Tab-separated table of C-alpha atoms and ligand atoms in Angstrom:
chain	number	residue	atom	x	y	z
A	160	MET	CA	-10.251	14.960	5.083
A	161	THR	CA	-8.254	11.763	4.653
A	162	LYS	CA	-5.738	11.511	1.735
A	163	THR	CA	-5.353	8.003	0.344
A	164	ILE	CA	-2.231	6.970	-1.399
A	165	ALA	CA	-2.022	3.643	-3.057
A	166	VAL	CA	1.222	1.865	-4.420
A	167	ALA	CA	0.494	-0.766	-7.228
A	168	GLY	CA	2.542	-2.366	-10.088
A	169	LYS	CA	3.994	-5.617	-11.377
A	170	GLY	CA	5.279	-8.193	-8.953
A	171	GLY	CA	8.657	-7.598	-7.448
A	172	THR	CA	9.300	-3.965	-8.771
A	173	GLY	CA	9.554	-2.364	-5.330
A	174	LYS	CA	6.049	-1.266	-4.183
A	175	THR	CA	6.487	-2.626	-0.622
A	176	THR	CA	9.956	-1.033	-0.396
A	177	LEU	CA	8.586	2.368	-1.483
A	178	THR	CA	5.377	2.193	0.347
A	179	ALA	CA	7.552	1.811	3.484
A	180	LEU	CA	9.786	4.694	2.438
A	181	LEU	CA	6.481	6.756	1.665
A	182	ILE	CA	5.208	6.109	5.160
A	183	ASP	CA	8.587	7.055	6.835
A	184	TYR	CA	8.471	10.290	4.623
A	185	LEU	CA	5.031	11.291	5.882
A	186	VAL	CA	5.938	10.605	9.513
A	187	ARG	CA	9.392	12.448	9.273
A	188	ASN	CA	7.854	15.376	7.654
A	189	ARG	CA	5.154	15.259	10.283
A	190	LYS	CA	2.383	15.287	7.689
A	191	GLY	CA	-0.191	13.978	10.003
A	192	SER	CA	-1.516	10.372	11.346
A	193	VAL	CA	-0.924	7.740	9.030
A	194	LEU	CA	-2.746	4.213	8.526
A	195	ALA	CA	-0.537	1.837	6.685
A	196	ILE	CA	-2.822	-0.835	5.046
A	197	ASP	CA	-1.073	-3.915	3.715
A	198	ALA	CA	-3.301	-5.087	1.034
A	199	ASP	CA	-0.963	-7.976	-0.107
A	200	PRO	CA	-2.080	-11.450	1.393
A	201	SER	CA	1.606	-12.146	1.765
A	202	THR	CA	1.772	-9.495	4.454
A	203	ASN	CA	5.253	-8.279	4.265
A	204	LEU	CA	4.864	-4.350	4.722
A	205	ASN	CA	5.109	-4.694	8.494
A	206	LEU	CA	8.604	-6.320	7.895
A	207	ALA	CA	9.802	-3.436	5.823
A	208	LEU	CA	8.404	-1.114	8.550
A	209	GLY	CA	10.133	-3.034	11.334
A	210	VAL	CA	6.939	-3.568	13.338
A	211	PRO	CA	5.178	-6.919	14.580
A	212	LEU	CA	2.026	-8.340	13.107
A	213	TYR	CA	-0.337	-10.686	14.825
A	214	ASP	CA	-3.800	-10.624	13.142
A	215	THR	CA	-5.163	-9.887	9.827
A	216	VAL	CA	-8.626	-8.788	8.561
A	217	GLY	CA	-8.806	-12.203	6.794
A	218	ASP	CA	-8.191	-13.837	10.027
A	219	VAL	CA	-11.228	-12.137	11.568
A	220	ARG	CA	-13.356	-13.141	8.829
A	221	GLU	CA	-12.501	-16.632	9.007
A	222	GLU	CA	-12.764	-16.864	12.702
A	223	THR	CA	-16.123	-15.050	12.526
A	224	ALA	CA	-17.328	-17.531	9.802
A	225	THR	CA	-16.403	-20.264	11.920
A	226	ALA	CA	-18.129	-18.893	15.128
A	227	VAL	CA	-21.341	-18.281	13.059
A	228	GLY	CA	-21.336	-21.604	11.229
A	229	GLY	CA	-20.695	-23.202	14.702
A	230	GLY	CA	-23.648	-21.356	16.044
A	231	GLN	CA	-21.643	-19.664	18.684
A	232	GLU	CA	-22.310	-16.508	20.420
A	233	LEU	CA	-20.239	-13.625	19.315
A	234	ALA	CA	-19.004	-12.770	22.887
A	235	GLY	CA	-22.648	-11.715	23.414
A	236	MET	CA	-22.114	-8.819	21.085
A	237	SER	CA	-23.901	-7.731	17.869
A	238	LYS	CA	-22.064	-8.862	14.847
A	239	TRP	CA	-21.431	-5.189	14.090
A	240	ASP	CA	-19.722	-4.495	17.615
A	241	TYR	CA	-17.927	-7.797	17.429
A	242	LEU	CA	-16.077	-7.304	14.247
A	243	ASP	CA	-15.540	-3.673	14.962
A	244	MET	CA	-13.879	-4.839	18.085
A	245	ARG	CA	-11.789	-7.490	16.279
A	246	ILE	CA	-10.567	-5.046	13.606
A	247	GLN	CA	-9.347	-2.732	16.477
A	248	GLU	CA	-7.438	-5.507	17.949
A	249	ALA	CA	-5.783	-6.388	14.567
A	250	LEU	CA	-4.737	-2.693	14.315
A	251	VAL	CA	-1.019	-2.511	15.021
A	252	GLU	CA	-0.467	0.750	16.956
A	253	GLU	CA	2.777	2.156	16.626
A	254	THR	CA	3.984	5.665	17.969
A	255	GLN	CA	4.357	7.106	14.542
A	256	PHE	CA	1.672	5.185	12.433
A	257	ASP	CA	-0.769	2.262	12.714
A	258	LEU	CA	-0.887	-0.819	10.593
A	259	LEU	CA	-3.733	-2.981	9.286
A	260	ALA	CA	-3.029	-5.986	7.275
A	261	MET	CA	-5.913	-7.220	5.156
A	262	GLY	CA	-4.355	-10.892	4.966
A	263	ARG	CA	-6.146	-13.574	2.796
A	264	PRO	CA	-8.969	-12.162	0.467
A	265	GLU	CA	-12.527	-13.398	0.811
A	266	GLY	CA	-12.783	-16.603	-1.109
A	267	PRO	CA	-15.755	-18.281	-2.967
A	268	GLY	CA	-18.475	-19.309	-0.225
A	269	CYS	CA	-17.276	-16.518	1.893
A	270	TYR	CA	-19.463	-15.249	4.676
A	271	CYS	CA	-20.784	-12.070	2.884
A	272	ALA	CA	-22.420	-10.321	5.887
A	273	ALA	CA	-19.296	-10.308	7.669
A	274	ASN	CA	-17.257	-9.172	4.730
A	275	ASN	CA	-19.697	-6.128	4.116
A	276	ILE	CA	-19.308	-5.061	7.796
A	277	LEU	CA	-15.548	-5.767	7.705
A	278	ARG	CA	-15.260	-3.425	4.713
A	279	THR	CA	-17.435	-0.739	6.144
A	280	SER	CA	-15.469	-1.080	9.440
A	281	VAL	CA	-12.060	-0.628	7.456
A	282	ASP	CA	-13.381	2.266	5.801
A	283	ARG	CA	-14.587	3.977	8.864
A	284	LEU	CA	-11.276	3.313	10.495
A	285	SER	CA	-9.413	4.975	7.681
A	286	GLU	CA	-11.619	8.114	8.085
A	287	SER	CA	-10.020	8.915	11.314
A	288	TYR	CA	-6.464	9.406	9.743
A	289	ASP	CA	-4.846	12.214	7.732
A	290	TYR	CA	-3.337	9.494	5.384
A	291	VAL	CA	-4.062	6.099	4.418
A	292	VAL	CA	-1.201	4.419	2.446
A	293	ILE	CA	-2.002	1.113	0.730
A	294	ASP	CA	0.614	-1.484	-0.442
A	295	ASN	CA	-1.080	-3.550	-3.140
A	296	GLU	CA	-0.535	-6.880	-4.437
A	297	ALA	CA	0.577	-7.190	-7.819
A	298	GLY	CA	-3.160	-7.119	-9.097
A	299	LEU	CA	-5.707	-4.372	-8.111
A	300	GLU	CA	-7.903	-6.674	-6.088
A	301	HIS	CA	-7.996	-4.708	-3.054
A	302	LEU	CA	-8.663	-1.245	-4.835
A	303	SER	CA	-11.551	-2.919	-6.691
A	304	ARG	CA	-13.152	-4.188	-3.570
A	305	ARG	CA	-13.183	-0.671	-1.676
A	306	THR	CA	-16.445	0.566	-0.808
A	307	THR	CA	-16.385	4.281	-0.529
A	308	ARG	CA	-13.107	5.831	-0.099
A	309	ASP	CA	-11.323	7.193	-3.107
A	310	VAL	CA	-7.678	7.090	-3.896
A	311	ASP	CA	-6.029	10.492	-4.362
A	312	VAL	CA	-2.641	9.565	-5.594
A	313	LEU	CA	-1.817	6.190	-7.059
A	314	PHE	CA	1.881	5.407	-7.670
A	315	LEU	CA	2.617	2.792	-10.371
A	316	VAL	CA	5.841	1.158	-9.871
A	317	SER	CA	7.847	-0.466	-12.724
A	318	ASP	CA	11.144	-1.859	-13.132
A	319	PRO	CA	13.058	-0.439	-16.279
A	320	SER	CA	11.536	-3.041	-18.527
A	321	LEU	CA	8.952	-2.895	-21.285
A	322	ARG	CA	6.832	-5.279	-19.598
A	323	GLY	CA	6.777	-3.434	-16.270
A	324	LEU	CA	5.617	-0.370	-18.174
A	325	ILE	CA	2.914	-2.209	-20.187
A	326	ALA	CA	1.768	-3.510	-16.669
A	327	ALA	CA	1.662	-0.220	-15.345
A	328	ALA	CA	-0.183	1.156	-18.357
A	329	ARG	CA	-2.670	-1.751	-18.023
A	330	ALA	CA	-3.131	-0.974	-14.299
A	331	ALA	CA	-3.867	2.608	-15.163
A	332	GLU	CA	-6.444	1.502	-17.533
A	333	VAL	CA	-8.053	-0.753	-14.890
A	334	VAL	CA	-8.235	1.864	-12.548
A	335	SER	CA	-10.206	4.106	-14.850
A	336	GLU	CA	-12.779	1.435	-15.012
A	337	LEU	CA	-13.252	0.888	-11.318
A	338	LYS	CA	-15.879	2.520	-9.139
A	339	THR	CA	-13.110	3.925	-7.034
A	340	ALA	CA	-12.258	7.366	-8.497
A	341	VAL	CA	-8.471	8.239	-8.612
A	342	GLY	CA	-6.978	11.615	-8.403
A	343	ALA	CA	-3.425	11.573	-9.853
A	344	ILE	CA	-1.441	8.508	-11.255
A	345	TYR	CA	2.112	8.791	-11.239
A	346	LEU	CA	4.665	6.317	-12.549
A	347	VAL	CA	7.960	5.656	-10.654
A	348	VAL	CA	10.608	3.527	-12.553
A	349	ASN	CA	12.529	1.829	-9.921
A	350	ARG	CA	15.881	0.033	-9.947
A	351	VAL	CA	17.307	1.905	-12.810
A	352	VAL	CA	21.001	1.371	-13.465
A	353	GLY	CA	22.770	4.535	-14.813
A	354	ASP	CA	21.272	8.045	-14.672
A	355	GLU	CA	18.982	7.909	-17.661
A	356	LEU	CA	15.996	5.732	-18.896
A	357	PRO	CA	16.915	4.091	-22.108
A	358	GLU	CA	15.136	5.773	-25.266
A	359	SER	CA	12.924	2.701	-25.694
A	360	LEU	CA	11.309	2.976	-22.295
A	361	ARG	CA	10.939	6.723	-22.718
A	362	LYS	CA	9.109	6.250	-25.881
A	363	SER	CA	6.815	3.661	-24.158
A	364	ILE	CA	6.068	5.949	-21.337
A	365	GLU	CA	4.983	8.529	-23.675
A	366	GLU	CA	3.060	6.339	-25.974
A	367	ASN	CA	0.956	4.844	-23.048
A	368	HIS	CA	0.411	8.335	-21.760
A	369	LEU	CA	1.904	7.695	-18.234
A	370	LYS	CA	3.143	10.613	-16.058
A	371	LEU	CA	6.589	9.758	-15.128
A	372	ALA	CA	7.324	11.342	-11.626
A	373	GLY	CA	10.801	10.164	-11.619
A	374	VAL	CA	13.317	7.457	-11.616
A	375	ILE	CA	15.002	5.729	-8.562
A	376	PRO	CA	18.486	3.964	-8.861
A	377	ALA	CA	19.184	0.414	-7.889
A	378	ASP	CA	20.700	0.767	-4.455
A	379	PRO	CA	22.795	-2.015	-2.968
A	380	ALA	CA	22.045	-0.646	0.671
A	381	VAL	CA	18.351	-2.019	-0.006
A	382	ASN	CA	19.762	-5.505	-0.798
A	383	GLU	CA	22.053	-5.464	2.154
A	384	LEU	CA	19.239	-4.704	4.689
A	385	ASP	CA	17.100	-7.428	2.965
A	386	ALA	CA	19.928	-10.064	3.429
A	387	MET	CA	19.981	-9.100	7.204
A	388	GLY	CA	16.187	-9.119	7.738
A	389	GLU	CA	16.437	-5.537	8.662
A	390	PRO	CA	13.560	-3.083	8.165
A	391	LEU	CA	14.144	-0.562	5.239
A	392	VAL	CA	13.339	2.347	7.464
A	393	LYS	CA	17.107	1.762	8.777
A	394	LEU	CA	18.445	3.035	5.393
A	395	PRO	CA	20.806	5.919	5.968
A	396	ASP	CA	19.291	9.338	5.251
A	397	ASP	CA	21.618	9.943	2.189
A	398	SER	CA	21.106	6.423	0.712
A	399	PRO	CA	20.335	6.954	-3.183
A	400	ILE	CA	16.938	5.292	-3.082
A	401	ARG	CA	15.681	7.512	-0.097
A	402	ARG	CA	16.991	10.590	-1.795
A	403	SER	CA	15.700	9.982	-5.126
A	404	PHE	CA	12.225	9.076	-3.716
A	405	GLU	CA	12.255	12.065	-1.368
A	406	ALA	CA	13.002	14.343	-4.510
A	407	ILE	CA	9.995	12.599	-6.321
A	408	LEU	CA	7.587	13.064	-3.029
A	409	LYS	CA	8.697	16.663	-2.890
A	410	ALA	CA	7.984	17.351	-6.708
A	411	VAL	CA	4.338	15.771	-6.214
A	412	ASP	CA	3.932	17.270	-2.706
A	413	GLY	CA	1.029	19.388	-3.797
A	414	ASP	CA	-0.885	16.083	-4.290
A	415	LEU	CA	0.054	14.865	-0.817
B	193	ATP	N1	15.780	0.563	-5.496
B	193	ATP	C1	16.111	-0.603	-5.321
B	193	ATP	N2	17.440	-1.073	-5.365
B	193	ATP	C2	17.708	-2.350	-4.952
B	193	ATP	N3	16.835	-3.249	-4.608
B	193	ATP	C3	15.662	-3.000	-4.495
B	193	ATP	C4	15.017	-1.835	-4.805
B	193	ATP	N4	13.865	-1.561	-4.732
B	193	ATP	C5	13.325	-2.847	-4.288
B	193	ATP	N5	14.490	-3.667	-4.292
B	193	ATP	C6	14.568	-5.013	-3.904
B	193	ATP	O1	13.647	-5.730	-4.785
B	193	ATP	C7	12.910	-6.816	-4.238
B	193	ATP	C8	11.392	-6.635	-4.300
B	193	ATP	O2	11.104	-5.484	-3.589
B	193	ATP	P1	9.532	-5.256	-3.017
B	193	ATP	O3	9.339	-6.410	-2.192
B	193	ATP	O4	9.520	-4.014	-2.483
B	193	ATP	O5	8.657	-5.440	-4.333
B	193	ATP	P2	7.193	-5.617	-4.471
B	193	ATP	O6	6.740	-5.025	-5.655
B	193	ATP	O7	6.309	-4.987	-3.256
B	193	ATP	O8	7.143	-7.233	-4.608
B	193	ATP	P3	5.781	-8.189	-4.615
B	193	ATP	O9	4.957	-7.887	-5.876
B	193	ATP	O10	6.175	-9.507	-4.352
B	193	ATP	O11	4.850	-7.496	-3.358
B	193	ATP	C9	13.271	-6.704	-2.721
B	193	ATP	O12	14.244	-7.581	-2.459
B	193	ATP	C10	13.758	-5.444	-2.413
B	193	ATP	O13	14.693	-5.183	-1.457
B	194	MG	MG1	5.093	-6.337	-1.866
């Protein structure tokens, strides 16, 4: 059975950073095979992971729409086989995990038959991994478009601000209205300065019925790597962000 773990939250709170560290955690602890899905159209999960990216599912969609619109043959294949083949080509295969970037979402006037095939194709691909880890854009567009797969664990990332927490609470609400069933929802407050969360934030977490999995400190080592364009997986083992996120993951390990 595939476990699906998704990371969501307000813009710029650290979703991509934590997704990369989560993937690294699963790999290091030999939890099983991992498919990383970059569901943010600005596709930067590959940079955080330090792997190349050539093609996105969105590119495949556009290219197919053009081919069909222009009446071209799809390399003599059925639409199904062709799109399946192109998804395989868009898949970045690394030794420790694979990565698929969704790229630009379907726009209005999209080629819908291709879309349905692509969604089913991504779902089917996902089924062959032990873990699927999804880095979402600030909205929950990707989750709301998913077809069959449910989400086992959703991490809602917030910064230590009331606005961040309210966005997380709203995301939790939206998720409960989706077709996608979600197992556990955990709040992670990232970039916290000092050891404790201010009382106002603790109160808001309680009032919004969010389950706090833990807090992660602001870590200058992250900014240093960012400044040099280095992947986050280069963070030293004993870096504060890595250590506190690992403690959180160990605490919820039963769900992973
Ligand atoms: N614990 C941390 N300490 C210091 N800097 C951090 C920490 N977590 C994230 N950052 C930095 O904050 C910035 C935003 O992080 P990231 O890109 O992971 O957020 P995001 O939620 O994925 O953003 P977006 O909504 O744009 O996708 C990055 O420059 C990242 O290096
Ligand atoms: Mg991001």
